[in-house]
Tab-separated table of N, CA and C and ligand atoms in Angstrom:
chain	number	residue	atom	x	y	z
A	1163	MET	N	0.726	-1.169	0.033
A	1163	MET	CA	0.053	0.103	0.245
A	1163	MET	C	0.927	1.291	-0.187
A	1164	THR	N	0.837	2.150	-0.792
A	1164	THR	CA	1.281	3.435	-1.020
A	1164	THR	C	0.834	4.383	-0.100
A	1165	ALA	N	-0.491	4.674	0.051
A	1165	ALA	CA	-0.976	5.276	0.883
A	1165	ALA	C	-0.543	5.455	2.229
A	1166	LYS	N	-0.120	6.588	2.727
A	1166	LYS	CA	0.593	6.459	4.384
A	1166	LYS	C	-0.657	6.276	5.230
A	1167	ARG	N	-0.482	5.176	6.073
A	1167	ARG	CA	-1.237	4.939	7.156
A	1167	ARG	C	-1.205	6.087	8.349
A	1168	GLN	N	-2.436	6.300	8.887
A	1168	GLN	CA	-2.281	7.489	9.941
A	1168	GLN	C	-2.311	6.834	11.205
A	1169	PRO	N	-1.874	7.317	12.189
A	1169	PRO	CA	-1.934	6.765	13.625
A	1169	PRO	C	-3.661	6.382	13.773
A	1170	LEU	N	-4.453	7.157	13.461
A	1170	LEU	CA	-5.907	6.628	14.201
A	1170	LEU	C	-6.404	5.864	12.921
A	1171	ASP	N	-5.792	4.895	12.071
A	1171	ASP	CA	-6.353	4.146	11.200
A	1171	ASP	C	-6.271	2.423	12.182
A	1172	GLY	N	-7.598	1.881	12.083
A	1172	GLY	CA	-7.864	0.594	12.408
A	1172	GLY	C	-7.840	-0.129	11.056
A	1173	SER	N	-7.851	-1.673	11.316
A	1173	SER	CA	-7.876	-2.667	10.364
A	1173	SER	C	-8.727	-3.705	10.423
A	1174	THR	N	-9.463	-4.153	9.581
A	1174	THR	CA	-9.972	-5.457	9.902
A	1174	THR	C	-9.726	-6.445	8.956
A	1175	TRP	N	-9.510	-7.788	9.260
A	1175	TRP	CA	-9.137	-9.022	8.481
A	1175	TRP	C	-10.368	-10.080	8.533
A	1176	ILE	N	-10.619	-10.717	7.455
A	1176	ILE	CA	-11.233	-11.916	7.189
A	1176	ILE	C	-12.645	-11.897	8.064
A	1177	THR	N	-13.532	-11.235	7.141
A	1177	THR	CA	-14.938	-11.159	7.721
A	1177	THR	C	-15.501	-12.536	7.298
A	1178	GLY	N	-16.071	-13.569	8.175
A	1178	GLY	CA	-16.551	-14.864	7.529
A	1178	GLY	C	-18.093	-14.967	8.093
A	1179	VAL	N	-18.707	-15.653	7.428
A	1179	VAL	CA	-19.939	-16.121	7.681
A	1179	VAL	C	-20.093	-17.491	7.309
A	1180	GLY	N	-20.891	-18.491	8.289
A	1180	GLY	CA	-21.050	-19.850	7.668
A	1180	GLY	C	-22.015	-19.947	6.484
A	1181	ARG	N	-21.656	-21.149	5.527
A	1181	ARG	CA	-22.231	-20.935	4.130
A	1181	ARG	C	-23.434	-21.008	4.513
A	1182	GLU	N	-24.151	-22.003	5.357
A	1182	GLU	CA	-25.475	-21.783	5.480
A	1182	GLU	C	-26.137	-20.574	5.833
A	1183	TYR	N	-25.463	-19.789	6.359
A	1183	TYR	CA	-26.098	-18.373	6.704
A	1183	TYR	C	-25.949	-17.365	5.998
A	1184	ARG	N	-24.965	-17.617	4.621
A	1184	ARG	CA	-24.877	-16.354	4.022
A	1184	ARG	C	-26.098	-15.861	3.302
A	1185	GLY	N	-25.979	-14.616	2.493
A	1185	GLY	CA	-27.053	-13.856	1.903
A	1185	GLY	C	-28.088	-13.408	2.694
A	1186	ARG	N	-27.975	-13.159	4.158
A	1186	ARG	CA	-29.121	-12.821	5.115
A	1186	ARG	C	-28.508	-11.602	5.660
A	1187	GLY	N	-27.450	-10.816	5.377
A	1187	GLY	CA	-27.318	-9.702	5.796
A	1187	GLY	C	-26.242	-9.821	6.986
A	1188	ILE	N	-25.593	-10.868	7.163
A	1188	ILE	CA	-25.054	-11.082	8.541
A	1188	ILE	C	-23.474	-10.456	8.351
A	1189	GLY	N	-22.981	-10.603	7.103
A	1189	GLY	CA	-21.441	-10.240	6.708
A	1189	GLY	C	-21.945	-8.625	6.997
A	1190	THR	N	-22.666	-8.129	6.382
A	1190	THR	CA	-22.885	-6.459	6.120
A	1190	THR	C	-23.016	-6.015	7.715
A	1191	ALA	N	-24.002	-6.631	8.549
A	1191	ALA	CA	-24.145	-6.430	9.900
A	1191	ALA	C	-22.602	-6.415	10.879
A	1192	ILE	N	-21.929	-7.543	10.390
A	1192	ILE	CA	-20.554	-7.688	11.149
A	1192	ILE	C	-19.552	-6.390	10.591
A	1193	LYS	N	-19.821	-6.146	9.567
A	1193	LYS	CA	-19.058	-4.501	9.251
A	1193	LYS	C	-19.454	-3.285	9.699
A	1194	VAL	N	-20.888	-3.283	9.798
A	1194	VAL	CA	-21.536	-2.220	10.334
A	1194	VAL	C	-21.203	-2.126	12.034
A	1195	GLU	N	-21.001	-3.147	12.567
A	1195	GLU	CA	-20.719	-3.339	13.996
A	1195	GLU	C	-19.296	-2.777	13.992
A	1196	ALA	N	-18.405	-3.424	13.410
A	1196	ALA	CA	-16.961	-2.990	13.491
A	1196	ALA	C	-16.670	-1.585	13.347
A	1197	LEU	N	-17.154	-0.889	12.039
A	1197	LEU	CA	-17.213	0.430	12.028
A	1197	LEU	C	-17.845	1.393	13.066
A	1198	SER	N	-18.667	0.952	13.807
A	1198	SER	CA	-19.489	1.557	14.636
A	1198	SER	C	-18.459	1.524	15.880
A	1199	ARG	N	-18.044	0.529	16.174
A	1199	ARG	CA	-16.993	0.369	17.438
A	1199	ARG	C	-15.980	1.144	17.046
A	1200	ALA	N	-15.279	1.195	15.841
A	1200	ALA	CA	-13.932	2.015	15.345
A	1200	ALA	C	-14.477	3.287	15.864
A	1201	LYS	N	-15.530	3.960	15.402
A	1201	LYS	CA	-15.978	5.194	15.404
A	1201	LYS	C	-16.016	5.494	16.853
A	1202	ALA	N	-16.588	4.817	17.837
A	1202	ALA	CA	-16.756	5.231	19.005
A	1202	ALA	C	-15.493	5.155	19.676
A	1203	ARG	N	-14.391	4.756	19.275
A	1203	ARG	CA	-13.056	4.451	19.861
A	1203	ARG	C	-12.464	5.785	19.250
A	1204	GLY	N	-12.896	6.554	18.696
A	1204	GLY	CA	-12.340	7.735	17.989
A	1204	GLY	C	-11.407	7.417	16.759
A	1205	LEU	N	-11.558	6.218	15.977
A	1205	LEU	CA	-10.490	5.946	15.021
A	1205	LEU	C	-10.896	6.890	13.827
A	1206	ARG	N	-9.896	7.207	13.016
A	1206	ARG	CA	-10.198	7.863	11.753
A	1206	ARG	C	-10.927	7.248	10.686
A	1207	ALA	N	-10.322	5.905	10.448
A	1207	ALA	CA	-10.767	5.118	9.416
A	1207	ALA	C	-10.446	3.553	9.785
A	1208	LEU	N	-11.075	2.544	8.985
A	1208	LEU	CA	-10.864	1.288	8.936
A	1208	LEU	C	-10.444	0.834	7.634
A	1209	VAL	N	-9.379	0.308	7.576
A	1209	VAL	CA	-8.684	-0.349	6.463
A	1209	VAL	C	-8.738	-1.610	6.338
A	1210	THR	N	-9.202	-2.224	5.016
A	1210	THR	CA	-9.280	-3.644	5.123
A	1210	THR	C	-8.673	-4.140	3.564
A	1211	THR	N	-8.165	-5.310	3.157
A	1211	THR	CA	-7.926	-5.836	1.959
A	1211	THR	C	-8.987	-6.663	1.648
A	1212	ASN	N	-9.065	-6.518	0.098
A	1212	ASN	CA	-9.932	-7.668	-0.622
A	1212	ASN	C	-9.216	-8.490	-1.777
A	1213	ASP	N	-9.381	-9.454	-1.825
A	1213	ASP	CA	-8.994	-10.358	-3.034
A	1213	ASP	C	-9.954	-9.954	-4.101
A	1214	GLU	N	-9.236	-9.464	-5.211
A	1214	GLU	CA	-10.211	-8.841	-6.354
A	1214	GLU	C	-11.238	-9.783	-6.865
A	1215	PRO	N	-11.141	-11.087	-6.822
A	1215	PRO	CA	-12.235	-11.921	-7.231
A	1215	PRO	C	-13.629	-11.775	-6.345
A	1216	ASN	N	-13.620	-11.844	-4.866
A	1216	ASN	CA	-14.120	-11.852	-4.062
A	1216	ASN	C	-15.241	-10.949	-4.131
A	1217	LYS	N	-16.313	-11.143	-4.955
A	1217	LYS	CA	-17.352	-10.029	-5.300
A	1217	LYS	C	-18.025	-9.729	-4.278
A	1218	ALA	N	-18.324	-10.835	-3.321
A	1218	ALA	CA	-19.391	-10.475	-2.039
A	1218	ALA	C	-18.957	-9.429	-1.393
A	1219	MET	N	-17.530	-9.528	-0.937
A	1219	MET	CA	-17.059	-8.993	-0.101
A	1219	MET	C	-16.692	-7.373	-0.473
A	1220	ARG	N	-16.315	-7.535	-1.991
A	1220	ARG	CA	-16.227	-5.959	-2.428
A	1220	ARG	C	-17.454	-5.377	-2.464
A	1221	GLU	N	-18.638	-5.966	-2.736
A	1221	GLU	CA	-19.793	-5.586	-2.814
A	1221	GLU	C	-19.845	-5.061	-1.272
A	1222	ILE	N	-19.999	-5.479	-0.383
A	1222	ILE	CA	-20.260	-5.277	0.983
A	1222	ILE	C	-19.735	-3.719	1.227
A	1223	ASN	N	-18.272	-4.169	0.866
A	1223	ASN	CA	-17.401	-2.805	1.452
A	1223	ASN	C	-17.864	-1.465	0.784
A	1224	ALA	N	-18.263	-1.603	-0.862
A	1224	ALA	CA	-18.665	-0.461	-1.627
A	1224	ALA	C	-19.719	0.065	-1.249
A	1225	THR	N	-20.599	-0.924	-0.541
A	1225	THR	CA	-21.822	-0.466	-0.160
A	1225	THR	C	-21.800	0.468	1.166
A	1226	LEU	N	-20.740	-0.043	1.800
A	1226	LEU	CA	-20.821	0.709	3.080
A	1226	LEU	C	-19.746	1.909	2.935
A	1227	GLY	N	-19.299	2.289	1.857
A	1227	GLY	CA	-18.384	3.436	1.610
A	1227	GLY	C	-17.115	3.403	1.698
A	1228	TYR	N	-16.499	2.243	1.499
A	1228	TYR	CA	-14.827	2.108	1.682
A	1228	TYR	C	-14.593	2.410	0.049
A	1229	GLN	N	-13.267	3.249	0.214
A	1229	GLN	CA	-12.822	3.829	-0.759
A	1229	GLN	C	-11.210	3.423	-1.266
A	1230	PRO	N	-11.270	2.979	-2.716
A	1230	PRO	CA	-10.074	2.295	-2.821
A	1230	PRO	C	-8.732	2.929	-2.626
A	1231	LEU	N	-7.758	2.567	-2.144
A	1231	LEU	CA	-6.673	3.154	-2.175
A	1231	LEU	C	-5.782	2.558	-3.469
A	1232	PRO	N	-4.382	3.032	-3.551
A	1232	PRO	CA	-3.771	2.537	-4.638
A	1232	PRO	C	-3.144	1.146	-4.461
A	1233	ALA	N	-3.359	0.454	-5.805
A	1233	ALA	CA	-3.306	-0.856	-5.577
A	1233	ALA	C	-2.020	-1.257	-5.013
A	1234	ARG	N	-1.746	-2.606	-4.562
A	1234	ARG	CA	-0.624	-3.096	-4.202
A	1234	ARG	C	-0.388	-4.604	-4.958
A	1235	VAL	N	0.757	-4.564	-5.706
A	1235	VAL	CA	1.056	-5.663	-6.452
A	1235	VAL	C	2.035	-6.534	-5.888
A	1236	GLN	N	1.676	-7.902	-5.839
A	1236	GLN	CA	2.419	-8.840	-5.320
A	1236	GLN	C	3.411	-9.551	-6.664
A	1237	LEU	N	4.557	-9.881	-6.255
A	1237	LEU	CA	5.395	-10.389	-7.304
A	1237	LEU	C	5.916	-11.688	-6.944
A	1238	GLU	N	6.253	-12.504	-7.869
A	1238	GLU	CA	7.106	-13.789	-7.328
A	1238	GLU	C	7.958	-14.124	-8.275
A	1239	LYS	N	9.150	-14.465	-7.818
A	1239	LYS	CA	10.394	-14.866	-8.628
A	1239	LYS	C	10.403	-16.353	-8.357
A	1240	PRO	N	10.025	-17.258	-9.538
A	1240	PRO	CA	10.416	-18.656	-9.051
A	1240	PRO	C	11.537	-19.006	-9.391
A	1241	LEU	N	12.248	-19.838	-8.215
A	1241	LEU	CA	13.589	-20.132	-8.165
A	1241	LEU	C	13.769	-21.778	-8.758
A	1242	LEU	N	14.190	-21.546	-10.122
A	1242	LEU	CA	14.109	-22.781	-10.819
A	1242	LEU	C	15.585	-23.663	-10.426
A	1243	HIS	N	15.201	-24.927	-10.171
A	1243	HIS	CA	16.205	-25.957	-9.855
A	1243	HIS	C	16.788	-26.882	-10.803
B	916	LIG	C1	-18.256	-12.226	1.995
B	916	LIG	C2	-19.110	-12.893	3.263
B	916	LIG	C3	-18.565	-12.562	4.779
B	916	LIG	C4	-20.359	-11.953	3.073
B	916	LIG	O1	-21.424	-12.419	4.202
B	916	LIG	P1	-23.039	-12.604	3.837
B	916	LIG	O2	-23.619	-12.570	5.226
B	916	LIG	O3	-23.235	-13.498	2.853
B	916	LIG	O4	-23.229	-11.054	3.111
B	916	LIG	P2	-24.617	-10.218	3.257
B	916	LIG	O5	-25.664	-11.044	3.137
B	916	LIG	O6	-24.577	-9.228	4.160
B	916	LIG	O7	-24.601	-9.554	1.822
B	916	LIG	C5	-24.799	-8.153	1.424
B	916	LIG	C6	-24.177	-8.015	0.094
B	916	LIG	O8	-23.215	-8.525	-0.657
B	916	LIG	C7	-23.249	-8.711	-1.707
B	916	LIG	N1	-23.142	-10.263	-1.881
B	916	LIG	C8	-23.324	-11.390	-1.089
B	916	LIG	N2	-22.996	-12.418	-1.754
B	916	LIG	C9	-22.699	-12.226	-2.830
B	916	LIG	C10	-22.166	-13.123	-3.911
B	916	LIG	N3	-22.153	-14.355	-3.715
B	916	LIG	N4	-21.910	-12.626	-5.039
B	916	LIG	C11	-22.205	-11.181	-5.240
B	916	LIG	N5	-22.632	-10.524	-4.360
B	916	LIG	C12	-22.564	-10.876	-2.874
B	916	LIG	C13	-24.628	-8.322	-2.250
B	916	LIG	O9	-24.477	-7.153	-2.870
B	916	LIG	C14	-25.292	-8.342	-0.920
B	916	LIG	O10	-26.403	-7.329	-0.855
B	916	LIG	P3	-27.824	-7.898	-1.500
B	916	LIG	O11	-28.222	-9.278	-0.456
B	916	LIG	O12	-28.564	-6.702	-1.064
B	916	LIG	O13	-27.637	-8.437	-2.890
B	916	LIG	C15	-19.396	-14.453	2.929
B	916	LIG	O14	-19.650	-14.421	1.599
B	916	LIG	C16	-18.079	-15.141	3.634
B	916	LIG	O15	-17.791	-15.343	4.760
B	916	LIG	N6	-16.966	-15.527	2.620
B	916	LIG	C17	-16.266	-16.379	2.808
B	916	LIG	C18	-15.103	-15.768	3.669
B	916	LIG	C19	-14.655	-14.436	2.736
B	916	LIG	O16	-14.398	-14.769	1.652
B	916	LIG	N7	-14.455	-13.112	3.440
B	916	LIG	C20	-13.885	-12.152	2.992
B	916	LIG	C21	-12.634	-12.102	2.865
B	916	LIG	S1	-11.861	-11.573	4.239
């Protein structure tokens, strides 16, 4: 991430809902609760990362107003033997 993180940034990792309970608004509710708790503690922003193909999570975050930061590209150099 090239954006400079600020001292009052929090972050979340891995929001998960059991398969049989998905599509009922639980994932959204979990994120709303995390945002509410962060705000109540005086944080400036919550930062998260998404895998590009994860449409469900990207949709939830977009709906909640998460703004994209500059992309981070992972590289790999195969070590051939
Ligand atoms: C991502 C995840 C947490 C979503 O939980 P959920 O409870 O099913 O989500 P919600 O019911 O709150 O869905 C809210 C919105 O997300 C979007 N969405 C949810 N599932 C989707 C899917 N399979 N494809 C596209 N959009 C989807 C929709 O816009 C939906 O709104 P709508 O129901 O009004 O159409 C859940 O799918 C999950 O646990 N996935 C596996 C773990 C994971 O990949 N976590 C994220 C990486 S950290």
